[in-house]
């Protein structure tokens, strides 16, 4: 996938995050949205990563829609009204999970594990557990960090 | 009701038992085996039951951890279903190995005994993860059961729930890596961990909803979650289709489309409608597992679901019904007071739990509120003893284990990466933390009271575990000297029977896992490790020469590990000569067979 498409993926995840966990929304709405987003991320990865072309298949894209989903969940937690820290840590744990075990699966098939990205997410998740109050500024810093990890690592 | 269900279980179980016996006697040829992946029905059933085993932890531990209220009765039923499912999940991988008596070779002792076919194999992780998961689930269930009579145990549930929450996800992730780390095109998927977890949660929810129907009540939250899970599964299946171009239509219909009928109120409000929806999900996910494990299923004449496969399925379903409803009746009679019936569903338990939580918030855990804010006593607080100390101990033990692994002399010639060891970290960490909590509850606080019968059973289990661990770890067979054999043995003939036995023991301990006891290699097992080793052939062995083969044994080759430091040169030479002896026997037997 080109760096431009990768950055676009980031924007799509950010856009999707806006629709999650609206006040008074039912579990059905949020569940349907998440499933729909996953489908959208899958379609984006298929065309953005040119996976229709068997000659240029990139193995690391196998988990790309799930990475996008994890990023979307991370970004969406900043808009939560209650239990923000808990779900913020859990969303980062999901991202870490997808990256770590996806990386191990690919490692056995000959690819290198993206240790820098994994460690960055781990440390951010770990440090987030110590956040006592998440201010607007801190929300912004977290989002910048996640987007930076996505784009640069 | 439970008696009737147990009778149905027995009717399914008995013919299933016959199929199981036949399968064990005949070996892998008895059941459906995919010619491409060499995996078959036992692995499908393993994945299916291990998925169902997630219900208990999902519904109880995860809900406790996330403060989502669930009544005691539903939680206990879910936990019991986990334990019952695990019994059957554990049977099938043993069958699949083909060499059941060698199952200990996948125990996480690294290469202490020098008999791992491949220390980097994901199969090594399974044993450790599932064993720890079973143990912690049992501990969690017993704690929950005893908490009614001993309320002080209630405070241990939340730390244990937080330990089990990642563990339940970890276990299914590890199971998914058995597939995702291979080169089989249909199992290509770095997303398999998430896929498997979603499938496991979906099937676990369907099982609990089905069991709740037999109990005569429903929990709408779980039904909603089941429907939402079906949407996720559909999205994942579509991604899988985009990636590989193949699709299991029957799974999509039964587990993807039919569950949408829950949106029709007539079906949703009818008990039999709910039963049908849950059964449809379970059927769909079972078919999906069959398709996943054996991609040829339904499209090839060789991969047909026969009577033995059906018998194995009946064995597990019938066995589950017997174990679950049997335990349910027994616990109802002995563990819970008459009439309380595994807890109430009128919300009284939840009210009590809320009161307890409120009390906890008001100054428990050694947190002293002062005008300046919180002050947490670092070493003597309740929080430290219940939470931080077990976690720290878990981290220390895991770190020591990792150091020990990398310090093993036998791994010097094996390129071992962190990626090979990381999957063992969390189970070890969780095990140590849970053990510390248990020791504290039992020995220090004495709140975990065990009856005499429970103590005897627990003690016997511990002794048994210790003896097994000691025996697996110590080994013994490979320590017998073979110098005598090497000195006396002629390279081609004139082998003394007693000496032959000694080398045969070394061969069986070190080499038979892959190469087979008869030298024709254990094909069923070896297919997990690419590339497949060469078959023993006299002409090929002679062309390579004894010295060259000794070097292969000594230094390793492809997926074969180095045995330098674990065998003496004489032993290695003895093995090469024994290999030649076996190679001589193979053509003889084949010639006799042709005659």
JSON list of N, CA and C in Angstrom, two decimals, chain B residues 191-248:
[
{"chain": "B", "resi": 191, "resn": "UNK", "atom": "N", "xyz": [-4.98, -12.17, 10.36]},
{"chain": "B", "resi": 191, "resn": "UNK", "atom": "CA", "xyz": [-6.13, -11.70, 11.14]},
{"chain": "B", "resi": 191, "resn": "UNK", "atom": "C", "xyz": [-6.80, -12.86, 11.87]},
{"chain": "B", "resi": 192, "resn": "UNK", "atom": "N", "xyz": [-6.27, -14.07, 11.74]},
{"chain": "B", "resi": 192, "resn": "UNK", "atom": "CA", "xyz": [-6.91, -15.24, 12.35]},
{"chain": "B", "resi": 192, "resn": "UNK", "atom": "C", "xyz": [-7.14, -15.09, 13.86]},
{"chain": "B", "resi": 193, "resn": "UNK", "atom": "N", "xyz": [-6.19, -14.48, 14.61]},
{"chain": "B", "resi": 193, "resn": "UNK", "atom": "CA", "xyz": [-6.47, -14.33, 16.05]},
{"chain": "B", "resi": 193, "resn": "UNK", "atom": "C", "xyz": [-7.80, -13.64, 16.33]},
{"chain": "B", "resi": 194, "resn": "UNK", "atom": "N", "xyz": [-8.06, -12.53, 15.64]},
{"chain": "B", "resi": 194, "resn": "UNK", "atom": "CA", "xyz": [-9.32, -11.81, 15.87]},
{"chain": "B", "resi": 194, "resn": "UNK", "atom": "C", "xyz": [-10.51, -12.64, 15.35]},
{"chain": "B", "resi": 195, "resn": "UNK", "atom": "N", "xyz": [-10.31, -13.25, 14.21]},
{"chain": "B", "resi": 195, "resn": "UNK", "atom": "CA", "xyz": [-11.35, -14.07, 13.59]},
{"chain": "B", "resi": 195, "resn": "UNK", "atom": "C", "xyz": [-11.76, -15.21, 14.52]},
{"chain": "B", "resi": 196, "resn": "UNK", "atom": "N", "xyz": [-10.77, -15.90, 15.06]},
{"chain": "B", "resi": 196, "resn": "UNK", "atom": "CA", "xyz": [-11.06, -17.04, 15.93]},
{"chain": "B", "resi": 196, "resn": "UNK", "atom": "C", "xyz": [-11.73, -16.58, 17.23]},
{"chain": "B", "resi": 197, "resn": "UNK", "atom": "N", "xyz": [-11.27, -15.46, 17.75]},
{"chain": "B", "resi": 197, "resn": "UNK", "atom": "CA", "xyz": [-11.87, -14.97, 19.00]},
{"chain": "B", "resi": 197, "resn": "UNK", "atom": "C", "xyz": [-13.33, -14.61, 18.76]},
{"chain": "B", "resi": 198, "resn": "UNK", "atom": "N", "xyz": [-13.60, -13.93, 17.65]},
{"chain": "B", "resi": 198, "resn": "UNK", "atom": "CA", "xyz": [-14.98, -13.55, 17.34]},
{"chain": "B", "resi": 198, "resn": "UNK", "atom": "C", "xyz": [-15.85, -14.81, 17.19]},
{"chain": "B", "resi": 199, "resn": "UNK", "atom": "N", "xyz": [-15.32, -15.81, 16.49]},
{"chain": "B", "resi": 199, "resn": "UNK", "atom": "CA", "xyz": [-16.07, -17.05, 16.30]},
{"chain": "B", "resi": 199, "resn": "UNK", "atom": "C", "xyz": [-16.31, -17.76, 17.62]},
{"chain": "B", "resi": 200, "resn": "UNK", "atom": "N", "xyz": [-15.29, -17.75, 18.48]},
{"chain": "B", "resi": 200, "resn": "UNK", "atom": "CA", "xyz": [-15.41, -18.44, 19.77]},
{"chain": "B", "resi": 200, "resn": "UNK", "atom": "C", "xyz": [-16.46, -17.75, 20.65]},
{"chain": "B", "resi": 201, "resn": "UNK", "atom": "N", "xyz": [-16.43, -16.43, 20.66]},
{"chain": "B", "resi": 201, "resn": "UNK", "atom": "CA", "xyz": [-17.40, -15.69, 21.48]},
{"chain": "B", "resi": 201, "resn": "UNK", "atom": "C", "xyz": [-18.82, -15.94, 20.95]},
{"chain": "B", "resi": 202, "resn": "UNK", "atom": "N", "xyz": [-18.93, -15.95, 19.63]},
{"chain": "B", "resi": 202, "resn": "UNK", "atom": "CA", "xyz": [-20.23, -16.17, 18.99]},
{"chain": "B", "resi": 202, "resn": "UNK", "atom": "C", "xyz": [-20.79, -17.55, 19.37]},
{"chain": "B", "resi": 203, "resn": "UNK", "atom": "N", "xyz": [-19.95, -18.58, 19.23]},
{"chain": "B", "resi": 203, "resn": "UNK", "atom": "CA", "xyz": [-20.44, -19.93, 19.53]},
{"chain": "B", "resi": 203, "resn": "UNK", "atom": "C", "xyz": [-20.69, -20.09, 21.03]},
{"chain": "B", "resi": 204, "resn": "UNK", "atom": "N", "xyz": [-19.84, -19.48, 21.85]},
{"chain": "B", "resi": 204, "resn": "UNK", "atom": "CA", "xyz": [-20.02, -19.55, 23.30]},
{"chain": "B", "resi": 204, "resn": "UNK", "atom": "C", "xyz": [-21.35, -18.93, 23.72]},
{"chain": "B", "resi": 205, "resn": "UNK", "atom": "N", "xyz": [-21.67, -17.79, 23.11]},
{"chain": "B", "resi": 205, "resn": "UNK", "atom": "CA", "xyz": [-22.94, -17.13, 23.43]},
{"chain": "B", "resi": 205, "resn": "UNK", "atom": "C", "xyz": [-24.12, -18.00, 23.01]},
{"chain": "B", "resi": 206, "resn": "UNK", "atom": "N", "xyz": [-23.99, -18.63, 21.84]},
{"chain": "B", "resi": 206, "resn": "UNK", "atom": "CA", "xyz": [-25.08, -19.49, 21.36]},
{"chain": "B", "resi": 206, "resn": "UNK", "atom": "C", "xyz": [-25.29, -20.66, 22.32]},
{"chain": "B", "resi": 207, "resn": "UNK", "atom": "N", "xyz": [-24.18, -21.22, 22.81]},
{"chain": "B", "resi": 207, "resn": "UNK", "atom": "CA", "xyz": [-24.30, -22.35, 23.74]},
{"chain": "B", "resi": 207, "resn": "UNK", "atom": "C", "xyz": [-24.99, -21.92, 25.04]},
{"chain": "B", "resi": 208, "resn": "UNK", "atom": "N", "xyz": [-24.56, -20.79, 25.57]},
{"chain": "B", "resi": 208, "resn": "UNK", "atom": "CA", "xyz": [-25.16, -20.34, 26.84]},
{"chain": "B", "resi": 208, "resn": "UNK", "atom": "C", "xyz": [-26.64, -20.01, 26.64]},
{"chain": "B", "resi": 209, "resn": "UNK", "atom": "N", "xyz": [-26.97, -19.37, 25.54]},
{"chain": "B", "resi": 209, "resn": "UNK", "atom": "CA", "xyz": [-28.38, -19.08, 25.28]},
{"chain": "B", "resi": 209, "resn": "UNK", "atom": "C", "xyz": [-29.20, -20.35, 25.15]},
{"chain": "B", "resi": 210, "resn": "UNK", "atom": "N", "xyz": [-28.59, -21.36, 24.55]},
{"chain": "B", "resi": 210, "resn": "UNK", "atom": "CA", "xyz": [-29.28, -22.65, 24.41]},
{"chain": "B", "resi": 210, "resn": "UNK", "atom": "C", "xyz": [-29.49, -23.29, 25.79]},
{"chain": "B", "resi": 211, "resn": "UNK", "atom": "N", "xyz": [-28.46, -23.25, 26.62]},
{"chain": "B", "resi": 211, "resn": "UNK", "atom": "CA", "xyz": [-28.57, -23.85, 27.96]},
{"chain": "B", "resi": 211, "resn": "UNK", "atom": "C", "xyz": [-29.61, -23.08, 28.79]},
{"chain": "B", "resi": 212, "resn": "UNK", "atom": "N", "xyz": [-29.64, -21.76, 28.62]},
{"chain": "B", "resi": 212, "resn": "UNK", "atom": "CA", "xyz": [-30.61, -20.97, 29.37]},
{"chain": "B", "resi": 212, "resn": "UNK", "atom": "C", "xyz": [-32.04, -21.35, 28.98]},
{"chain": "B", "resi": 213, "resn": "UNK", "atom": "N", "xyz": [-32.24, -21.76, 27.71]},
{"chain": "B", "resi": 213, "resn": "UNK", "atom": "CA", "xyz": [-33.56, -22.22, 27.28]},
{"chain": "B", "resi": 213, "resn": "UNK", "atom": "C", "xyz": [-33.95, -23.47, 28.06]},
{"chain": "B", "resi": 214, "resn": "UNK", "atom": "N", "xyz": [-32.95, -24.36, 28.31]},
{"chain": "B", "resi": 214, "resn": "UNK", "atom": "CA", "xyz": [-33.27, -25.57, 29.08]},
{"chain": "B", "resi": 214, "resn": "UNK", "atom": "C", "xyz": [-33.55, -25.23, 30.54]},
{"chain": "B", "resi": 215, "resn": "UNK", "atom": "N", "xyz": [-33.01, -24.10, 30.99]},
{"chain": "B", "resi": 215, "resn": "UNK", "atom": "CA", "xyz": [-33.25, -23.68, 32.38]},
{"chain": "B", "resi": 215, "resn": "UNK", "atom": "C", "xyz": [-34.60, -22.99, 32.51]},
{"chain": "B", "resi": 216, "resn": "UNK", "atom": "N", "xyz": [-35.16, -22.60, 31.38]},
{"chain": "B", "resi": 216, "resn": "UNK", "atom": "CA", "xyz": [-36.49, -22.00, 31.40]},
{"chain": "B", "resi": 216, "resn": "UNK", "atom": "C", "xyz": [-36.50, -20.49, 31.56]},
{"chain": "B", "resi": 217, "resn": "UNK", "atom": "N", "xyz": [-35.39, -19.82, 31.29]},
{"chain": "B", "resi": 217, "resn": "UNK", "atom": "CA", "xyz": [-35.43, -18.37, 31.30]},
{"chain": "B", "resi": 217, "resn": "UNK", "atom": "C", "xyz": [-34.46, -17.84, 30.24]},
{"chain": "B", "resi": 218, "resn": "UNK", "atom": "N", "xyz": [-34.44, -16.55, 30.10]},
{"chain": "B", "resi": 218, "resn": "UNK", "atom": "CA", "xyz": [-33.59, -15.96, 29.06]},
{"chain": "B", "resi": 218, "resn": "UNK", "atom": "C", "xyz": [-32.92, -14.70, 29.60]},
{"chain": "B", "resi": 219, "resn": "UNK", "atom": "N", "xyz": [-31.78, -14.38, 29.00]},
{"chain": "B", "resi": 219, "resn": "UNK", "atom": "CA", "xyz": [-31.09, -13.13, 29.34]},
{"chain": "B", "resi": 219, "resn": "UNK", "atom": "C", "xyz": [-30.97, -12.34, 28.03]},
{"chain": "B", "resi": 220, "resn": "UNK", "atom": "N", "xyz": [-31.75, -11.29, 27.95]},
{"chain": "B", "resi": 220, "resn": "UNK", "atom": "CA", "xyz": [-31.85, -10.56, 26.67]},
{"chain": "B", "resi": 220, "resn": "UNK", "atom": "C", "xyz": [-30.51, -9.97, 26.22]},
{"chain": "B", "resi": 221, "resn": "UNK", "atom": "N", "xyz": [-29.71, -9.56, 27.19]},
{"chain": "B", "resi": 221, "resn": "UNK", "atom": "CA", "xyz": [-28.40, -8.99, 26.85]},
{"chain": "B", "resi": 221, "resn": "UNK", "atom": "C", "xyz": [-27.57, -9.98, 26.03]},
{"chain": "B", "resi": 222, "resn": "UNK", "atom": "N", "xyz": [-27.60, -11.25, 26.46]},
{"chain": "B", "resi": 222, "resn": "UNK", "atom": "CA", "xyz": [-26.81, -12.26, 25.76]},
{"chain": "B", "resi": 222, "resn": "UNK", "atom": "C", "xyz": [-27.38, -12.54, 24.37]},
{"chain": "B", "resi": 223, "resn": "UNK", "atom": "N", "xyz": [-28.69, -12.47, 24.25]},
{"chain": "B", "resi": 223, "resn": "UNK", "atom": "CA", "xyz": [-29.30, -12.69, 22.92]},
{"chain": "B", "resi": 223, "resn": "UNK", "atom": "C", "xyz": [-28.93, -11.55, 21.97]},
{"chain": "B", "resi": 224, "resn": "UNK", "atom": "N", "xyz": [-28.92, -10.35, 22.51]},
{"chain": "B", "resi": 224, "resn": "UNK", "atom": "CA", "xyz": [-28.54, -9.19, 21.68]},
{"chain": "B", "resi": 224, "resn": "UNK", "atom": "C", "xyz": [-27.09, -9.34, 21.21]},
{"chain": "B", "resi": 225, "resn": "UNK", "atom": "N", "xyz": [-26.25, -9.73, 22.18]},
{"chain": "B", "resi": 225, "resn": "UNK", "atom": "CA", "xyz": [-24.83, -9.89, 21.83]},
{"chain": "B", "resi": 225, "resn": "UNK", "atom": "C", "xyz": [-24.64, -10.95, 20.75]},
{"chain": "B", "resi": 226, "resn": "UNK", "atom": "N", "xyz": [-25.46, -12.00, 20.84]},
{"chain": "B", "resi": 226, "resn": "UNK", "atom": "CA", "xyz": [-25.37, -13.07, 19.83]},
{"chain": "B", "resi": 226, "resn": "UNK", "atom": "C", "xyz": [-25.68, -12.52, 18.44]},
{"chain": "B", "resi": 227, "resn": "UNK", "atom": "N", "xyz": [-26.70, -11.69, 18.37]},
{"chain": "B", "resi": 227, "resn": "UNK", "atom": "CA", "xyz": [-27.07, -11.12, 17.07]},
{"chain": "B", "resi": 227, "resn": "UNK", "atom": "C", "xyz": [-25.96, -10.19, 16.55]},
{"chain": "B", "resi": 228, "resn": "UNK", "atom": "N", "xyz": [-25.43, -9.37, 17.45]},
{"chain": "B", "resi": 228, "resn": "UNK", "atom": "CA", "xyz": [-24.37, -8.43, 17.03]},
{"chain": "B", "resi": 228, "resn": "UNK", "atom": "C", "xyz": [-23.14, -9.20, 16.56]},
{"chain": "B", "resi": 229, "resn": "UNK", "atom": "N", "xyz": [-22.83, -10.30, 17.27]},
{"chain": "B", "resi": 229, "resn": "UNK", "atom": "CA", "xyz": [-21.68, -11.12, 16.87]},
{"chain": "B", "resi": 229, "resn": "UNK", "atom": "C", "xyz": [-21.87, -11.67, 15.46]},
{"chain": "B", "resi": 230, "resn": "UNK", "atom": "N", "xyz": [-23.11, -12.01, 15.12]},
{"chain": "B", "resi": 230, "resn": "UNK", "atom": "CA", "xyz": [-23.35, -12.58, 13.77]},
{"chain": "B", "resi": 230, "resn": "UNK", "atom": "C", "xyz": [-22.99, -11.55, 12.70]},
{"chain": "B", "resi": 231, "resn": "UNK", "atom": "N", "xyz": [-23.22, -10.28, 12.96]},
{"chain": "B", "resi": 231, "resn": "UNK", "atom": "CA", "xyz": [-22.87, -9.24, 11.97]},
{"chain": "B", "resi": 231, "resn": "UNK", "atom": "C", "xyz": [-21.35, -9.18, 11.79]},
{"chain": "B", "resi": 232, "resn": "UNK", "atom": "N", "xyz": [-20.65, -9.26, 12.92]},
{"chain": "B", "resi": 232, "resn": "UNK", "atom": "CA", "xyz": [-19.18, -9.22, 12.85]},
{"chain": "B", "resi": 232, "resn": "UNK", "atom": "C", "xyz": [-18.65, -10.41, 12.06]},
{"chain": "B", "resi": 233, "resn": "UNK", "atom": "N", "xyz": [-19.23, -11.57, 12.36]},
{"chain": "B", "resi": 233, "resn": "UNK", "atom": "CA", "xyz": [-18.75, -12.77, 11.67]},
{"chain": "B", "resi": 233, "resn": "UNK", "atom": "C", "xyz": [-18.96, -12.64, 10.16]},
{"chain": "B", "resi": 234, "resn": "UNK", "atom": "N", "xyz": [-20.11, -12.08, 9.77]},
{"chain": "B", "resi": 234, "resn": "UNK", "atom": "CA", "xyz": [-20.38, -11.91, 8.34]},
{"chain": "B", "resi": 234, "resn": "UNK", "atom": "C", "xyz": [-19.32, -11.00, 7.71]},
{"chain": "B", "resi": 235, "resn": "UNK", "atom": "N", "xyz": [-19.00, -9.91, 8.41]},
{"chain": "B", "resi": 235, "resn": "UNK", "atom": "CA", "xyz": [-17.99, -8.97, 7.88]},
{"chain": "B", "resi": 235, "resn": "UNK", "atom": "C", "xyz": [-16.63, -9.68, 7.74]},
{"chain": "B", "resi": 236, "resn": "UNK", "atom": "N", "xyz": [-16.29, -10.52, 8.74]},
{"chain": "B", "resi": 236, "resn": "UNK", "atom": "CA", "xyz": [-14.99, -11.22, 8.69]},
{"chain": "B", "resi": 236, "resn": "UNK", "atom": "C", "xyz": [-14.99, -12.25, 7.56]},
{"chain": "B", "resi": 237, "resn": "UNK", "atom": "N", "xyz": [-16.10, -12.95, 7.41]},
{"chain": "B", "resi": 237, "resn": "UNK", "atom": "CA", "xyz": [-16.17, -13.95, 6.32]},
{"chain": "B", "resi": 237, "resn": "UNK", "atom": "C", "xyz": [-16.03, -13.28, 4.97]},
{"chain": "B", "resi": 238, "resn": "UNK", "atom": "N", "xyz": [-16.62, -12.11, 4.82]},
{"chain": "B", "resi": 238, "resn": "UNK", "atom": "CA", "xyz": [-16.53, -11.40, 3.52]},
{"chain": "B", "resi": 238, "resn": "UNK", "atom": "C", "xyz": [-15.07, -11.01, 3.26]},
{"chain": "B", "resi": 239, "resn": "UNK", "atom": "N", "xyz": [-14.35, -10.55, 4.31]},
{"chain": "B", "resi": 239, "resn": "UNK", "atom": "CA", "xyz": [-12.94, -10.20, 4.16]},
{"chain": "B", "resi": 239, "resn": "UNK", "atom": "C", "xyz": [-12.12, -11.46, 3.78]},
{"chain": "B", "resi": 240, "resn": "UNK", "atom": "N", "xyz": [-12.45, -12.56, 4.43]},
{"chain": "B", "resi": 240, "resn": "UNK", "atom": "CA", "xyz": [-11.75, -13.82, 4.14]},
{"chain": "B", "resi": 240, "resn": "UNK", "atom": "C", "xyz": [-11.98, -14.22, 2.67]},
{"chain": "B", "resi": 241, "resn": "UNK", "atom": "N", "xyz": [-13.20, -13.98, 2.20]},
{"chain": "B", "resi": 241, "resn": "UNK", "atom": "CA", "xyz": [-13.54, -14.31, 0.81]},
{"chain": "B", "resi": 241, "resn": "UNK", "atom": "C", "xyz": [-12.75, -13.41, -0.15]},
{"chain": "B", "resi": 242, "resn": "UNK", "atom": "N", "xyz": [-12.67, -12.12, 0.21]},
{"chain": "B", "resi": 242, "resn": "UNK", "atom": "CA", "xyz": [-11.92, -11.18, -0.66]},
{"chain": "B", "resi": 242, "resn": "UNK", "atom": "C", "xyz": [-10.45, -11.59, -0.74]},
{"chain": "B", "resi": 243, "resn": "UNK", "atom": "N", "xyz": [-9.95, -12.12, 0.37]},
{"chain": "B", "resi": 243, "resn": "UNK", "atom": "CA", "xyz": [-8.53, -12.46, 0.46]},
{"chain": "B", "resi": 243, "resn": "UNK", "atom": "C", "xyz": [-8.20, -13.75, -0.30]},
{"chain": "B", "resi": 244, "resn": "UNK", "atom": "N", "xyz": [-9.09, -14.73, -0.19]},
{"chain": "B", "resi": 244, "resn": "UNK", "atom": "CA", "xyz": [-8.77, -16.07, -0.72]},
{"chain": "B", "resi": 244, "resn": "UNK", "atom": "C", "xyz": [-9.68, -16.55, -1.83]},
{"chain": "B", "resi": 245, "resn": "UNK", "atom": "N", "xyz": [-10.81, -15.91, -1.97]},
{"chain": "B", "resi": 245, "resn": "UNK", "atom": "CA", "xyz": [-11.72, -16.31, -3.05]},
{"chain": "B", "resi": 245, "resn": "UNK", "atom": "C", "xyz": [-12.53, -17.55, -2.74]},
{"chain": "B", "resi": 246, "resn": "UNK", "atom": "N", "xyz": [-12.46, -18.04, -1.51]},
{"chain": "B", "resi": 246, "resn": "UNK", "atom": "CA", "xyz": [-13.27, -19.21, -1.15]},
{"chain": "B", "resi": 246, "resn": "UNK", "atom": "C", "xyz": [-14.20, -18.85, 0.00]},
{"chain": "B", "resi": 247, "resn": "UNK", "atom": "N", "xyz": [-15.24, -19.64, 0.15]},
{"chain": "B", "resi": 247, "resn": "UNK", "atom": "CA", "xyz": [-16.31, -19.23, 1.05]},
{"chain": "B", "resi": 247, "resn": "UNK", "atom": "C", "xyz": [-17.07, -20.47, 1.54]},
{"chain": "B", "resi": 248, "resn": "UNK", "atom": "N", "xyz": [-17.40, -20.52, 2.82]},
{"chain": "B", "resi": 248, "resn": "UNK", "atom": "CA", "xyz": [-18.20, -21.65, 3.31]},
{"chain": "B", "resi": 248, "resn": "UNK", "atom": "C", "xyz": [-19.67, -21.19, 3.37]}
]
